Coordinates of C-alpha atoms in Angstrom, one line a residue:
M1 CA -12.0 18.4 -41.6
T2 CA -14.2 16.9 -40.1
N3 CA -14.0 15.5 -37.9
N4 CA -15.1 16.8 -34.9
R5 CA -13.7 20.9 -35.0
S6 CA -15.8 24.6 -26.8
G7 CA -17.5 26.5 -24.3
R8 CA -20.2 28.8 -23.0
G9 CA -20.3 31.9 -20.9
K10 CA -19.5 35.6 -21.7
S11 CA -16.6 37.8 -20.9
R12 CA -16.0 41.2 -22.5
R13 CA -12.6 42.9 -23.0
N14 CA -11.7 46.4 -21.9
A15 CA -11.5 48.3 -25.2
A16 CA -9.6 51.2 -23.7
T17 CA -6.7 49.1 -22.5
A18 CA -6.3 46.7 -25.5
T19 CA -2.9 47.3 -27.0
P20 CA -0.8 45.4 -29.5
V21 CA 1.5 42.8 -28.0
Q22 CA 4.7 42.0 -29.9
G23 CA 8.0 40.3 -29.5
N24 CA 8.7 38.4 -26.3
Q25 CA 5.7 39.9 -24.6
H26 CA 3.5 38.5 -27.4
K27 CA 5.0 35.0 -27.0
K28 CA 4.3 35.2 -23.2
T29 CA 0.7 36.2 -23.9
M30 CA 0.4 33.4 -26.4
K31 CA 1.8 30.8 -24.0
A32 CA -0.5 32.0 -21.2
T33 CA -3.5 32.0 -23.5
R34 CA -2.8 28.4 -24.6
E35 CA -2.3 27.3 -21.0
R36 CA -5.9 28.4 -20.4
E37 CA -7.0 26.3 -23.3
P38 CA -10.7 25.8 -22.7
E39 CA -11.1 22.8 -25.0
Q40 CA -10.3 20.4 -22.1
S41 CA -13.2 21.7 -20.0
R42 CA -16.7 20.3 -20.5
V43 CA -18.4 22.8 -18.3
R44 CA -19.9 25.2 -20.7
A45 CA -23.5 26.6 -21.0
G46 CA -25.2 27.1 -24.3
N47 CA -27.1 30.0 -25.8
G48 CA -25.8 32.5 -23.3
L49 CA -28.1 31.1 -20.7
L50 CA -25.5 29.5 -18.4
Q51 CA -22.4 31.4 -17.4
A52 CA -20.7 28.7 -15.3
E53 CA -16.9 28.8 -15.4
I54 CA -15.6 25.5 -14.0
K55 CA -11.8 25.4 -14.3
H56 CA -11.1 22.2 -12.4
K57 CA -9.7 20.2 -15.3
N58 CA -6.9 22.5 -16.3
G59 CA -6.5 24.5 -13.1
N60 CA -6.8 21.7 -10.5
M61 CA -5.0 19.0 -12.6
N62 CA -2.1 21.4 -13.3
E63 CA -1.9 22.4 -9.7
V64 CA -1.8 18.7 -8.6
A65 CA 0.8 17.9 -11.2
Q66 CA 2.9 20.8 -10.1
K67 CA 2.7 19.8 -6.4
K68 CA 3.7 16.3 -7.3
R69 CA 6.7 17.5 -9.2
E70 CA 7.7 19.9 -6.4
N71 CA 7.5 17.1 -3.8
G72 CA 9.2 14.6 -6.0
R73 CA 6.4 12.1 -5.5
D74 CA 5.4 11.3 -9.0
T75 CA 5.9 7.6 -8.6
R76 CA 6.8 7.0 -5.0
R77 CA 4.2 5.5 -2.7
S78 CA 3.1 7.4 0.4
S79 CA 3.7 6.2 4.0
N80 CA 0.0 6.0 4.7
G81 CA -0.2 2.3 5.3
G82 CA 1.4 1.5 2.0
R83 CA -1.4 3.2 0.2
S84 CA -0.4 5.1 -3.0
Q85 CA -0.7 8.9 -3.1
D86 CA -3.2 8.6 -6.0
A87 CA -5.3 6.2 -3.9
S88 CA -5.3 8.6 -1.0
K89 CA -6.3 11.4 -3.3
R90 CA -9.2 9.4 -4.6
I91 CA -10.4 8.7 -1.1
R92 CA -10.2 12.4 -0.1
S93 CA -12.0 13.4 -3.3
S94 CA -14.8 10.9 -2.5
V95 CA -15.1 12.4 1.0
E96 CA -15.4 15.9 -0.5
R97 CA -18.3 14.8 -2.7
T98 CA -20.5 13.6 0.2
D99 CA -21.6 17.2 0.7
L100 CA -23.0 17.7 -2.8
P101 CA -26.7 18.4 -3.2
V102 CA -27.1 15.2 -5.2
Q103 CA -25.4 11.8 -5.1
K104 CA -25.2 8.9 -7.5
N105 CA -28.6 7.3 -8.3
D106 CA -30.5 10.2 -6.9
E107 CA -33.5 11.4 -9.0
A108 CA -34.6 15.0 -9.5
V109 CA -36.7 17.2 -11.7
I110 CA -34.6 20.1 -13.1
D111 CA -34.8 22.9 -15.7
I112 CA -32.4 22.7 -18.6
I113 CA -30.9 26.1 -19.0
G114 CA -28.4 25.5 -21.8
M115 CA -26.5 23.0 -23.9
N116 CA -22.7 22.4 -23.8
H117 CA -20.4 21.9 -26.7
D118 CA -21.1 18.1 -26.7
G119 CA -24.8 18.7 -27.2
E120 CA -25.7 17.7 -23.6
G121 CA -28.4 19.6 -21.8
V122 CA -27.1 21.6 -18.8
G123 CA -29.2 22.0 -15.6
R124 CA -28.6 22.7 -12.0
V125 CA -29.6 21.3 -8.6
E126 CA -29.0 23.9 -5.9
G127 CA -26.3 25.4 -8.0
F128 CA -24.6 22.1 -8.8
T129 CA -24.2 21.6 -12.6
L130 CA -25.5 18.4 -14.2
F131 CA -25.0 17.4 -17.9
V132 CA -28.0 15.5 -19.4
P133 CA -27.6 13.9 -22.8
G134 CA -30.7 14.2 -24.9
A135 CA -32.2 17.2 -23.0
L136 CA -32.8 20.5 -24.7
P137 CA -32.6 24.1 -23.4
G138 CA -36.0 25.2 -22.0
E139 CA -37.1 21.8 -21.0
K140 CA -38.1 20.5 -17.5
V141 CA -36.9 16.9 -17.1
R142 CA -36.7 14.1 -14.6
I143 CA -33.2 12.8 -14.3
K144 CA -31.2 10.1 -12.5
V145 CA -27.7 11.0 -11.4
L146 CA -25.1 8.6 -12.9
K147 CA -21.8 10.2 -11.7
T148 CA -20.7 13.2 -9.7
K149 CA -17.4 15.1 -9.6
K150 CA -16.4 17.9 -7.3
Q151 CA -18.1 20.7 -9.3
Y152 CA -20.4 18.9 -11.8
G153 CA -22.0 15.6 -12.6
Y154 CA -23.7 13.5 -15.3
A155 CA -27.3 12.4 -15.4
K156 CA -29.6 10.2 -17.4
L157 CA -32.8 11.6 -18.9
L158 CA -35.7 9.6 -17.5
D159 CA -38.8 11.7 -18.5
I160 CA -39.6 15.0 -20.1
A161 CA -42.1 16.9 -18.0
Q162 CA -42.1 19.9 -20.3
A163 CA -40.7 19.6 -23.8
S164 CA -38.9 22.3 -25.8
P165 CA -40.8 23.6 -28.9
D166 CA -37.5 22.8 -30.7
R167 CA -37.7 19.1 -29.9
I168 CA -38.5 16.7 -32.8
A169 CA -38.5 12.9 -33.1
A170 CA -35.1 11.8 -34.4
P171 CA -35.7 10.0 -37.7
C172 CA -32.7 7.7 -37.4
A173 CA -33.6 4.2 -36.1
I174 CA -30.3 3.8 -34.2
Y175 CA -29.9 7.4 -33.0
D176 CA -30.1 6.5 -29.4
Q177 CA -27.3 4.0 -29.8
C178 CA -25.0 5.5 -32.4
G179 CA -22.5 8.3 -31.5
G180 CA -22.3 9.7 -35.0
C181 CA -25.0 12.5 -34.5
Q182 CA -25.7 14.3 -31.3
I183 CA -28.6 16.6 -32.0
Q184 CA -31.0 14.9 -34.3
H185 CA -33.7 15.5 -31.7
M186 CA -33.4 19.3 -32.2
S187 CA -35.1 21.0 -35.1
Y188 CA -32.7 22.1 -37.9
E189 CA -33.6 25.8 -37.4
A190 CA -32.8 25.5 -33.7
Q191 CA -29.5 23.7 -34.6
L192 CA -28.4 26.6 -36.8
S193 CA -29.3 29.1 -34.1
W194 CA -27.5 27.2 -31.4
K195 CA -24.4 26.9 -33.5
R196 CA -24.2 30.6 -34.0
Q197 CA -24.7 31.3 -30.3
H198 CA -22.0 28.8 -29.5
V199 CA -19.6 30.8 -31.7
V200 CA -20.7 34.0 -30.1
D201 CA -20.2 32.6 -26.6
V202 CA -16.6 31.4 -27.2
L203 CA -15.6 34.5 -29.0
E204 CA -16.7 36.6 -26.0
R205 CA -15.5 34.3 -23.3
I206 CA -12.3 32.9 -24.7
G207 CA -11.4 35.6 -27.3
K208 CA -12.5 38.5 -25.1
L209 CA -14.1 39.9 -28.2
S210 CA -17.2 42.2 -28.2
V211 CA -19.8 40.8 -30.6
A212 CA -22.0 43.3 -32.6
T213 CA -25.7 43.3 -32.2
E214 CA -26.5 45.3 -35.3
P215 CA -24.2 43.9 -38.0
S216 CA -25.5 45.4 -41.2
E217 CA -24.3 49.0 -41.1
H218 CA -21.0 48.0 -39.5
T219 CA -20.4 45.3 -42.1
A220 CA -20.9 47.7 -45.0
Q221 CA -18.6 50.3 -43.4
V222 CA -15.8 47.8 -42.8
L223 CA -15.9 46.2 -46.2
A224 CA -16.1 49.5 -48.0
A225 CA -13.1 51.0 -46.1
S226 CA -10.9 47.9 -46.0
A227 CA -11.5 47.1 -49.7
D228 CA -10.6 50.6 -50.9
T229 CA -6.9 51.1 -51.3
D230 CA -7.1 54.4 -53.2
G231 CA -8.7 56.4 -50.4
E232 CA -12.0 56.8 -52.3
A233 CA -14.2 54.6 -50.2
D234 CA -17.3 56.0 -48.4
T235 CA -16.3 57.8 -45.2
V236 CA -16.2 55.7 -42.1
T237 CA -17.1 57.8 -39.1
T238 CA -15.5 57.2 -35.7
S239 CA -16.4 58.1 -32.1
D240 CA -14.4 59.0 -29.0
S241 CA -14.6 55.4 -27.9
A242 CA -12.4 54.5 -30.9
M243 CA -9.4 56.1 -29.1
N244 CA -7.5 54.3 -26.4
T245 CA -6.0 56.0 -23.3
D246 CA -3.0 57.2 -25.3
G247 CA -5.3 58.8 -27.9
N248 CA -4.3 56.3 -30.6
A249 CA -6.9 54.7 -32.9
D250 CA -8.1 51.3 -31.8
S251 CA -9.8 48.7 -34.1
M252 CA -13.2 49.0 -35.6
S253 CA -14.2 45.8 -33.8
R254 CA -13.5 47.4 -30.5
V255 CA -16.0 50.2 -31.4
H256 CA -18.9 48.3 -32.9
G257 CA -18.0 44.6 -32.2
V258 CA -17.3 41.6 -34.3
V259 CA -20.1 40.7 -36.7
V260 CA -21.2 37.1 -36.3
H261 CA -23.6 36.2 -39.1
P262 CA -26.4 33.6 -38.9
T263 CA -25.2 30.1 -39.6
L264 CA -25.3 29.2 -43.3
G265 CA -27.3 25.9 -43.3
M266 CA -28.4 23.5 -46.0
S267 CA -31.8 23.4 -47.8
E268 CA -31.6 19.6 -47.5
P269 CA -29.6 18.7 -44.4
W270 CA -29.6 14.9 -45.0
R271 CA -27.5 12.5 -47.1
Y272 CA -24.8 15.1 -47.3
R273 CA -21.7 13.0 -46.5
N274 CA -19.6 11.8 -49.5
K275 CA -17.4 9.5 -47.4
A276 CA -18.2 6.6 -45.1
Q277 CA -15.6 5.1 -42.8
V278 CA -17.2 2.0 -41.3
P279 CA -15.5 -0.1 -38.6
I280 CA -16.1 -3.9 -39.0
G281 CA -16.7 -6.3 -36.2
V282 CA -18.3 -9.6 -35.5
T283 CA -21.2 -10.8 -33.4
E284 CA -22.9 -14.1 -33.0
G285 CA -24.8 -13.3 -36.2
G286 CA -21.6 -12.8 -38.2
L287 CA -19.9 -9.8 -39.7
V288 CA -21.2 -6.4 -38.7
G289 CA -20.3 -2.9 -39.7
G290 CA -21.6 0.4 -38.5
F291 CA -20.6 3.1 -36.0
Y292 CA -19.3 3.1 -32.5
A293 CA -21.9 3.4 -29.7
R294 CA -21.5 6.6 -27.7
G295 CA -18.5 6.6 -25.5
S296 CA -17.3 3.1 -26.5
H297 CA -15.8 0.9 -29.2
R298 CA -18.8 -1.3 -29.4
I299 CA -20.0 -1.4 -33.0
V300 CA -23.6 -0.8 -33.7
D301 CA -24.6 -2.6 -36.9
M302 CA -26.0 -0.2 -39.5
N303 CA -27.9 -0.7 -42.7
T304 CA -28.5 2.9 -43.5
C305 CA -27.2 6.2 -42.2
L306 CA -29.3 9.2 -42.9
I307 CA -26.4 11.6 -43.2
Q308 CA -24.5 9.4 -45.6
D309 CA -25.0 9.4 -49.4
E310 CA -27.3 6.4 -50.1
R311 CA -24.8 5.0 -52.5
N312 CA -22.3 4.7 -49.6
D313 CA -24.9 2.7 -47.7
E314 CA -25.3 0.4 -50.7
V315 CA -21.6 -0.3 -51.0
V316 CA -21.1 -1.0 -47.3
A317 CA -24.1 -3.4 -47.2
R318 CA -22.7 -5.2 -50.2
V319 CA -19.3 -5.6 -48.8
K320 CA -20.7 -7.0 -45.5
E321 CA -22.9 -9.4 -47.4
I322 CA -19.9 -10.6 -49.5
G323 CA -17.7 -10.9 -46.5
R324 CA -20.2 -13.0 -44.7
M325 CA -20.7 -15.2 -47.7
L326 CA -16.9 -15.7 -48.2
G327 CA -16.2 -16.2 -44.5
I328 CA -14.0 -13.1 -44.1
S329 CA -13.0 -12.5 -40.5
A330 CA -13.3 -9.2 -38.8
Y331 CA -10.4 -7.5 -36.9
N332 CA -10.5 -7.8 -33.1
E333 CA -9.0 -4.9 -31.3
E334 CA -8.3 -6.9 -28.2
T335 CA -6.5 -9.8 -29.8
G336 CA -5.1 -8.0 -32.9
R337 CA -6.3 -10.9 -35.0
G338 CA -8.8 -11.0 -37.9
L339 CA -8.6 -9.5 -41.4
L340 CA -11.1 -6.7 -42.2
R341 CA -10.8 -3.6 -40.1
H342 CA -12.7 -0.8 -41.9
V343 CA -14.6 -0.3 -45.1
V344 CA -14.1 3.2 -46.6
V345 CA -16.3 4.4 -49.4
K346 CA -15.9 7.7 -51.2
T347 CA -18.5 9.1 -53.6
A348 CA -18.0 12.0 -56.0
F349 CA -21.2 14.0 -56.0
R350 CA -20.7 15.7 -59.3
T351 CA -19.3 12.8 -61.4
G352 CA -20.9 9.9 -59.6
E353 CA -17.7 8.0 -59.4
M354 CA -17.1 5.8 -56.3
M355 CA -14.0 4.4 -54.6
L356 CA -14.0 1.4 -52.2
V357 CA -11.1 1.0 -49.8
L358 CA -10.8 -2.3 -47.8
V359 CA -8.6 -1.7 -44.8
T360 CA -7.1 -5.0 -43.8
N361 CA -4.9 -6.5 -41.1
G362 CA -2.5 -8.1 -43.5
R363 CA -1.8 -8.1 -47.2
D364 CA -3.5 -11.3 -48.3
I365 CA -7.3 -11.2 -49.0
P366 CA -8.9 -14.6 -49.3
H367 CA -11.2 -14.9 -52.4
A368 CA -10.1 -11.5 -53.6
D369 CA -11.2 -12.1 -57.2
A370 CA -14.7 -13.3 -56.1
W371 CA -15.0 -10.2 -53.9
I372 CA -14.0 -7.8 -56.6
G373 CA -16.1 -9.5 -59.2
S374 CA -19.3 -9.3 -57.0
I375 CA -18.7 -5.6 -56.2
R376 CA -18.2 -4.7 -59.9
E377 CA -21.3 -6.7 -60.8
H378 CA -23.7 -5.1 -58.3
I379 CA -22.2 -1.6 -58.0
P380 CA -21.3 -0.4 -61.5
H381 CA -20.5 3.2 -60.3
V382 CA -17.4 1.9 -58.5
A383 CA -14.4 3.2 -60.5
S384 CA -11.7 2.2 -58.0
I385 CA -11.2 -0.7 -55.5
C386 CA -8.2 -0.3 -53.3
Q387 CA -6.7 -2.1 -50.3
N388 CA -5.0 -0.4 -47.4
V389 CA -2.8 -2.5 -45.2
N390 CA -2.8 -1.6 -41.5
T391 CA -1.2 -4.2 -39.2
K392 CA -0.6 -1.8 -36.2
R393 CA -2.3 -2.2 -32.9
T394 CA -4.0 1.2 -33.1
N395 CA -7.3 2.8 -33.7
V396 CA -5.9 4.9 -36.6
I397 CA -7.8 3.8 -39.6
F398 CA -5.2 3.8 -42.4
G399 CA -1.8 2.1 -42.6
D400 CA 1.1 3.1 -44.7
E401 CA 0.6 0.8 -47.7
T402 CA -2.2 1.3 -50.2
R403 CA -2.5 -0.7 -53.5
V404 CA -5.1 -0.8 -56.3
L405 CA -7.0 -4.0 -56.6
W406 CA -9.0 -2.9 -59.6
G407 CA -9.6 0.3 -61.5
R408 CA -7.9 3.7 -61.0
D409 CA -6.0 4.9 -58.0
V410 CA -8.2 8.1 -57.9
I411 CA -11.7 9.3 -58.6
Y412 CA -12.6 12.8 -59.7
D413 CA -15.0 15.4 -58.4
Y414 CA -15.6 19.1 -58.5
I415 CA -16.0 21.9 -56.0
G416 CA -17.3 24.9 -58.0
D417 CA -15.3 25.0 -61.2
V418 CA -12.2 23.3 -59.7
Q419 CA -11.6 19.6 -60.4
F420 CA -10.0 17.4 -57.8
A421 CA -8.4 13.9 -58.0
I422 CA -9.3 12.0 -54.8
S423 CA -7.0 9.1 -53.7
A424 CA -7.6 6.5 -51.0
R425 CA -5.9 8.5 -48.3
S426 CA -6.2 12.1 -49.5
F427 CA -8.2 14.5 -47.3
Y428 CA -11.3 15.9 -49.1
Q429 CA -14.2 17.7 -47.4
V430 CA -17.0 15.3 -46.7
N431 CA -19.8 17.8 -47.4
P432 CA -19.2 19.1 -51.0
V433 CA -22.3 21.3 -51.1
Q434 CA -21.3 23.3 -48.0
T435 CA -17.6 23.2 -48.9
E436 CA -18.4 25.4 -51.9
V437 CA -20.2 27.7 -49.5
L438 CA -17.3 27.8 -47.1
Y439 CA -14.7 28.4 -49.8
S440 CA -16.7 31.0 -51.5
K441 CA -16.9 32.9 -48.2
T442 CA -13.1 32.5 -47.8
V443 CA -12.5 34.0 -51.2
E444 CA -14.9 36.9 -50.4
Y445 CA -13.1 37.6 -47.1
A446 CA -9.7 37.5 -48.8
G447 CA -10.9 40.6 -50.9
L448 CA -9.0 39.5 -54.0
T449 CA -8.7 41.7 -57.1
G450 CA -6.4 39.6 -59.1
K451 CA -3.2 41.5 -58.0
E452 CA -2.6 39.9 -54.6
T453 CA -0.1 37.3 -53.4
V454 CA -1.7 34.8 -51.1
I455 CA -0.3 32.2 -48.7
D456 CA -2.4 29.3 -47.8
A457 CA -1.1 27.7 -44.6
Y458 CA -2.3 24.1 -43.9
C459 CA -3.2 23.8 -47.6
G460 CA -3.8 20.0 -47.7
I461 CA -4.5 18.8 -51.2
G462 CA -4.9 22.4 -52.4
T463 CA -8.6 22.8 -52.2
I464 CA -8.6 26.3 -50.9
S465 CA -5.4 27.3 -52.7
L466 CA -7.0 26.5 -56.1
F467 CA -10.1 28.4 -55.2
L468 CA -8.0 31.4 -54.3
A469 CA -5.8 31.0 -57.4
Q470 CA -8.8 31.8 -59.6
H471 CA -8.9 35.3 -58.2
A472 CA -5.2 36.1 -57.1
D473 CA -2.0 36.9 -58.9
Q474 CA 0.0 34.2 -57.1
V475 CA -0.8 31.6 -54.4
Y476 CA 1.7 29.7 -52.2
G477 CA 0.5 26.7 -50.3
V478 CA 2.3 24.8 -47.6
E479 CA 1.5 21.6 -45.9
I480 CA 3.5 19.2 -43.6
V481 CA 2.1 16.0 -45.2
K482 CA 4.1 15.1 -48.3
E483 CA 1.4 13.0 -49.9
A484 CA -1.1 15.9 -49.6
I485 CA 1.4 18.2 -51.4
D486 CA 1.8 15.6 -54.1
D487 CA -2.0 15.6 -54.6
A488 CA -2.1 19.4 -54.5
R489 CA 0.5 19.7 -57.3
S490 CA -1.4 17.1 -59.3
N491 CA -4.7 19.0 -58.8
A492 CA -3.0 22.3 -60.0
L493 CA -1.8 20.5 -63.2
L494 CA -5.3 19.0 -63.6
N495 CA -6.8 22.5 -63.6
E496 CA -4.0 24.0 -65.6
M497 CA -3.3 26.5 -62.8
R498 CA 0.2 27.8 -63.1
N499 CA 0.0 30.6 -60.5
V500 CA 0.2 28.2 -57.6
K501 CA 3.3 26.9 -55.8
F502 CA 3.2 24.1 -53.2
E503 CA 5.9 23.2 -50.7
V504 CA 6.2 20.5 -48.1
G505 CA 7.0 21.5 -44.5
A506 CA 5.6 23.2 -41.4
S507 CA 4.1 26.6 -42.1
E508 CA 6.1 28.2 -39.3
D509 CA 9.3 27.1 -41.0
V510 CA 8.4 27.5 -44.7
I511 CA 6.7 30.9 -44.6
P512 CA 9.7 32.7 -43.0
A513 CA 12.0 31.1 -45.6
W514 CA 9.7 32.5 -48.3
K515 CA 9.9 35.9 -46.7
E516 CA 13.7 35.7 -46.9
Q517 CA 13.4 35.0 -50.6
G518 CA 11.4 38.2 -51.0
I519 CA 7.9 36.6 -51.0
T520 CA 5.5 38.7 -49.0
A521 CA 1.8 38.0 -48.7
D522 CA -1.1 40.5 -49.0
V523 CA -3.4 37.8 -47.6
I524 CA -2.7 34.8 -45.4
V525 CA -5.3 32.1 -45.2
V526 CA -5.2 29.5 -42.4
D527 CA -7.3 26.3 -42.1
P528 CA -5.7 24.5 -39.2
P529 CA -6.8 21.2 -37.5
R530 CA -8.9 21.3 -34.3
K531 CA -6.0 22.2 -32.1
G532 CA -5.7 25.5 -33.9
C533 CA -2.7 27.3 -35.3
D534 CA 0.8 26.5 -34.2
P535 CA 2.1 29.4 -31.9
R536 CA 5.1 29.9 -34.2
L537 CA 2.7 30.3 -37.2
L538 CA 0.8 33.1 -35.4
D539 CA 4.2 34.7 -34.6
T540 CA 5.1 34.5 -38.3
I541 CA 1.8 36.1 -39.4
L542 CA 2.4 39.0 -37.0
E543 CA 5.9 39.4 -38.3
M544 CA 4.9 39.2 -42.0
K545 CA 2.0 41.7 -41.4
P546 CA -0.3 40.8 -44.3
E547 CA -3.2 43.2 -44.9
R548 CA -5.7 40.5 -44.3
V549 CA -5.9 37.2 -42.5
V550 CA -8.7 34.8 -43.3
Y551 CA -9.1 32.1 -40.6
V552 CA -11.0 28.9 -41.5
S553 CA -11.8 26.9 -38.4
C554 CA -13.4 23.6 -37.4
N555 CA -13.2 24.4 -33.7
P556 CA -14.7 27.7 -32.4
S557 CA -12.8 27.5 -29.1
T558 CA -9.3 27.4 -30.7
L559 CA -10.5 30.0 -33.2
A560 CA -11.4 32.4 -30.4
R561 CA -8.1 31.8 -28.7
D562 CA -6.1 32.5 -31.8
L563 CA -8.1 35.5 -32.7
R564 CA -7.3 37.0 -29.3
I565 CA -3.6 36.5 -30.1
L566 CA -3.9 38.1 -33.5
E567 CA -5.9 41.0 -32.1
D568 CA -3.3 41.6 -29.4
G569 CA -0.7 41.7 -32.3
G570 CA -2.5 44.5 -34.1
Y571 CA -5.3 42.8 -36.1
S572 CA -9.0 43.5 -35.9
T573 CA -11.6 40.7 -36.3
V574 CA -14.3 42.1 -38.5
E575 CA -16.6 39.3 -39.4
V576 CA -17.2 35.7 -38.5
Q577 CA -19.4 33.5 -40.7
P578 CA -20.5 30.1 -39.2
V579 CA -21.2 27.4 -41.8
D580 CA -23.0 24.2 -41.0
M581 CA -20.8 21.6 -42.6
F582 CA -22.1 18.8 -40.4
P583 CA -25.9 19.0 -39.8
H584 CA -27.3 17.1 -36.8
T585 CA -23.9 17.1 -35.1
V586 CA -22.5 19.6 -32.7
H587 CA -19.7 20.6 -35.1
V588 CA -19.6 24.0 -36.8
E589 CA -17.1 25.5 -39.2
C590 CA -16.3 29.2 -39.3
V591 CA -14.6 31.7 -41.6
A592 CA -13.2 34.8 -39.9
M593 CA -11.9 37.9 -41.6
L594 CA -9.2 40.0 -39.9
V595 CA -7.7 43.2 -41.2
K596 CA -4.5 45.0 -40.1
D597 CA -4.6 48.5 -38.6
F598 CA -8.2 49.0 -39.7
M599 CA -9.0 52.0 -37.6
A600 CA -5.8 53.9 -38.6
H601 CA -6.8 53.1 -42.2
A602 CA -10.3 54.4 -41.7
L603 CA -9.1 57.5 -40.0
Q604 CA -6.8 58.3 -42.9
K605 CA -9.9 58.3 -45.1
T606 CA -11.6 60.9 -42.9
D607 CA -8.7 63.4 -43.0

C-alpha cells in the first residue's frame, strides 16, 4: 500500500441542488466523473495558493483521439509530402509554443506559489506555469527552463534567492540522485501541513465537497448523533440551509462541511520501513544495489537508506558483498541476461525476525550453499531465506515461483494485538507503527459495538478484517488474489478468530452474491489500490445501503472522486483523517467516514 497512493485548486458544490443519484443516472454520473479523472494531470497547485486548472492531458488527448477515430486516420499517413499525421501534429505544436513567455534554456527568477502532487514547486512567468523540482512554496528562485508544453513547462532550480523557513538540509547523502523520497528538504512539520492541505484541495476541487473550518463542534455532533441508535443522543440542531429546494433534509456535511483533521505524523519519522526492495545492477566496480534515479532505471548504489530499518541496510550490504565475492551476475534489463534481479528484505518490528528473498532470472544459483552459510553467519536474525524465480522481460519484481532455500516460509509480526504470518509475496504494510494508527482510526470510524456485520472489500491478507473482528459480531473479507486470501485464512486461524470469513473474487461480484444469501452489512470498509474503487463496487455499496462506509485510501484524488459518487448516492462524508504512512515522500493515506441519511437521522432526534 504503498506504494505511491492528485491535484490542487478549489471548487465548491451547490448545496441546495445536491440530490441523490441512483440507478442508470448514477452510473452515468460515475462514468462522467471517472472520465474527468484528475490523476493524469500534473498541473495542480499546493496549499490552496495556486488555482490553475490545466486540462490538456485528458481533454486534449481525448479530443485528438476522438478526431482520429472519426476521420479513420489512426494508422494512415497523411498526404502532406508523405509526412505522418503525428509528425505534422508535432510540428504544429512546436509552432504554437514559440509564443510562450519562456523558451527552453531561458533563465528567470520566479516566486514559488505552491507545490504539486509530485512535490515539485509551482511558479509562473507571465501566467505560464513552471514546475521546479526542489523548490518550496514561498521561495524566490532562479531557474532554467528545461522543457515547455502548450500550457506548462519544467525548469531546473539554479539558485535560491529567498529560502522558505520550512527548508532544511536533506540528511540523505544521495537525496539529489535517488527518487525514493521527494520532500526531505522540507521540515517534517511543514510536510504534515502540506499533506493535509493536499487532501483538502482535492476534496474541494475533485469531490466538490465543502471542508469545515471549525471541526470540533461539528465532529462531536456528528459522532454523537450517528452513534446513537436509540434516539437518546444529544440534540443536533439544524438550520434552514440544511434543506434543499424541495424542503428535504440534506446531509450534515452540506451544512457544516467535511472535517479534515491535521495529519497524524510520527514522533520519529526515520527508519520506519520494514521492507526493502532493492534492484541489482552492475557497474565497472562490480555489483551494485540501491534505488532508481529520478525518472530513470539507472540504479544509484546505496549503502544506507534513512527511511529503511537499519537491519534491512545490513542485509542488503551483505548480499551485495557476497555476490561480488562469488562472482554473481546482475540482471540486465536490456539484454534479459544475468542472474540477480532484486534483493527483498522484510523485517518484523515486534519479533525481530527477518526474511531475505533473492529474486533471480533462473532457478539455479551458483554457490548457493556458500551464500546461505555466509548470510546465516553474519545475520543471525534472518529466519527465512527464499528464492523467487522471475524469468519474464518485465519490471514487475516477483515471478510466479517461490521456494525456501533455508528456514521457514514465513516470519511473524504483530500490529496491535493481532499476529500476522508474512510470506515472501504477501502484502504487508511497510510502516507498522503508522499502520496501527491507521487501522485504529478505521475501527473508530466503523463505530462498532460488537453487534455489527462488517464487509471488508479489498481485504488483502486480512489485516483490517482481523482488526475489525475484535470489535464486530461477524466480518466478511473479499479479495481477488487467491494467495492473499490463503494468507488471510491462515492469519485468522493463527489468532483463533472464528467470526471472520474470507472469499476469493472481485468485491463487485462476491458482495452481491452474499446479499442474495441474506448477508447484509451494517458497515462496509474499502481499502482499494491507487486507482480507487471499481465502479461496480460503488454501485453495490449504494444498493446494499450500509449505515456506514469507511474508506481507507492511498490516493487522495481517487478518494475524492469516489466520495463524490457516494455522496450523490445518498451518503454524507463526515470526517477525513490523513495519516502520514510515508514520511519524506509525497504520499499520504486517509481514512474517511461516511454515514447514510445522516440529516434525516438527526432530524428524527429533534422531533
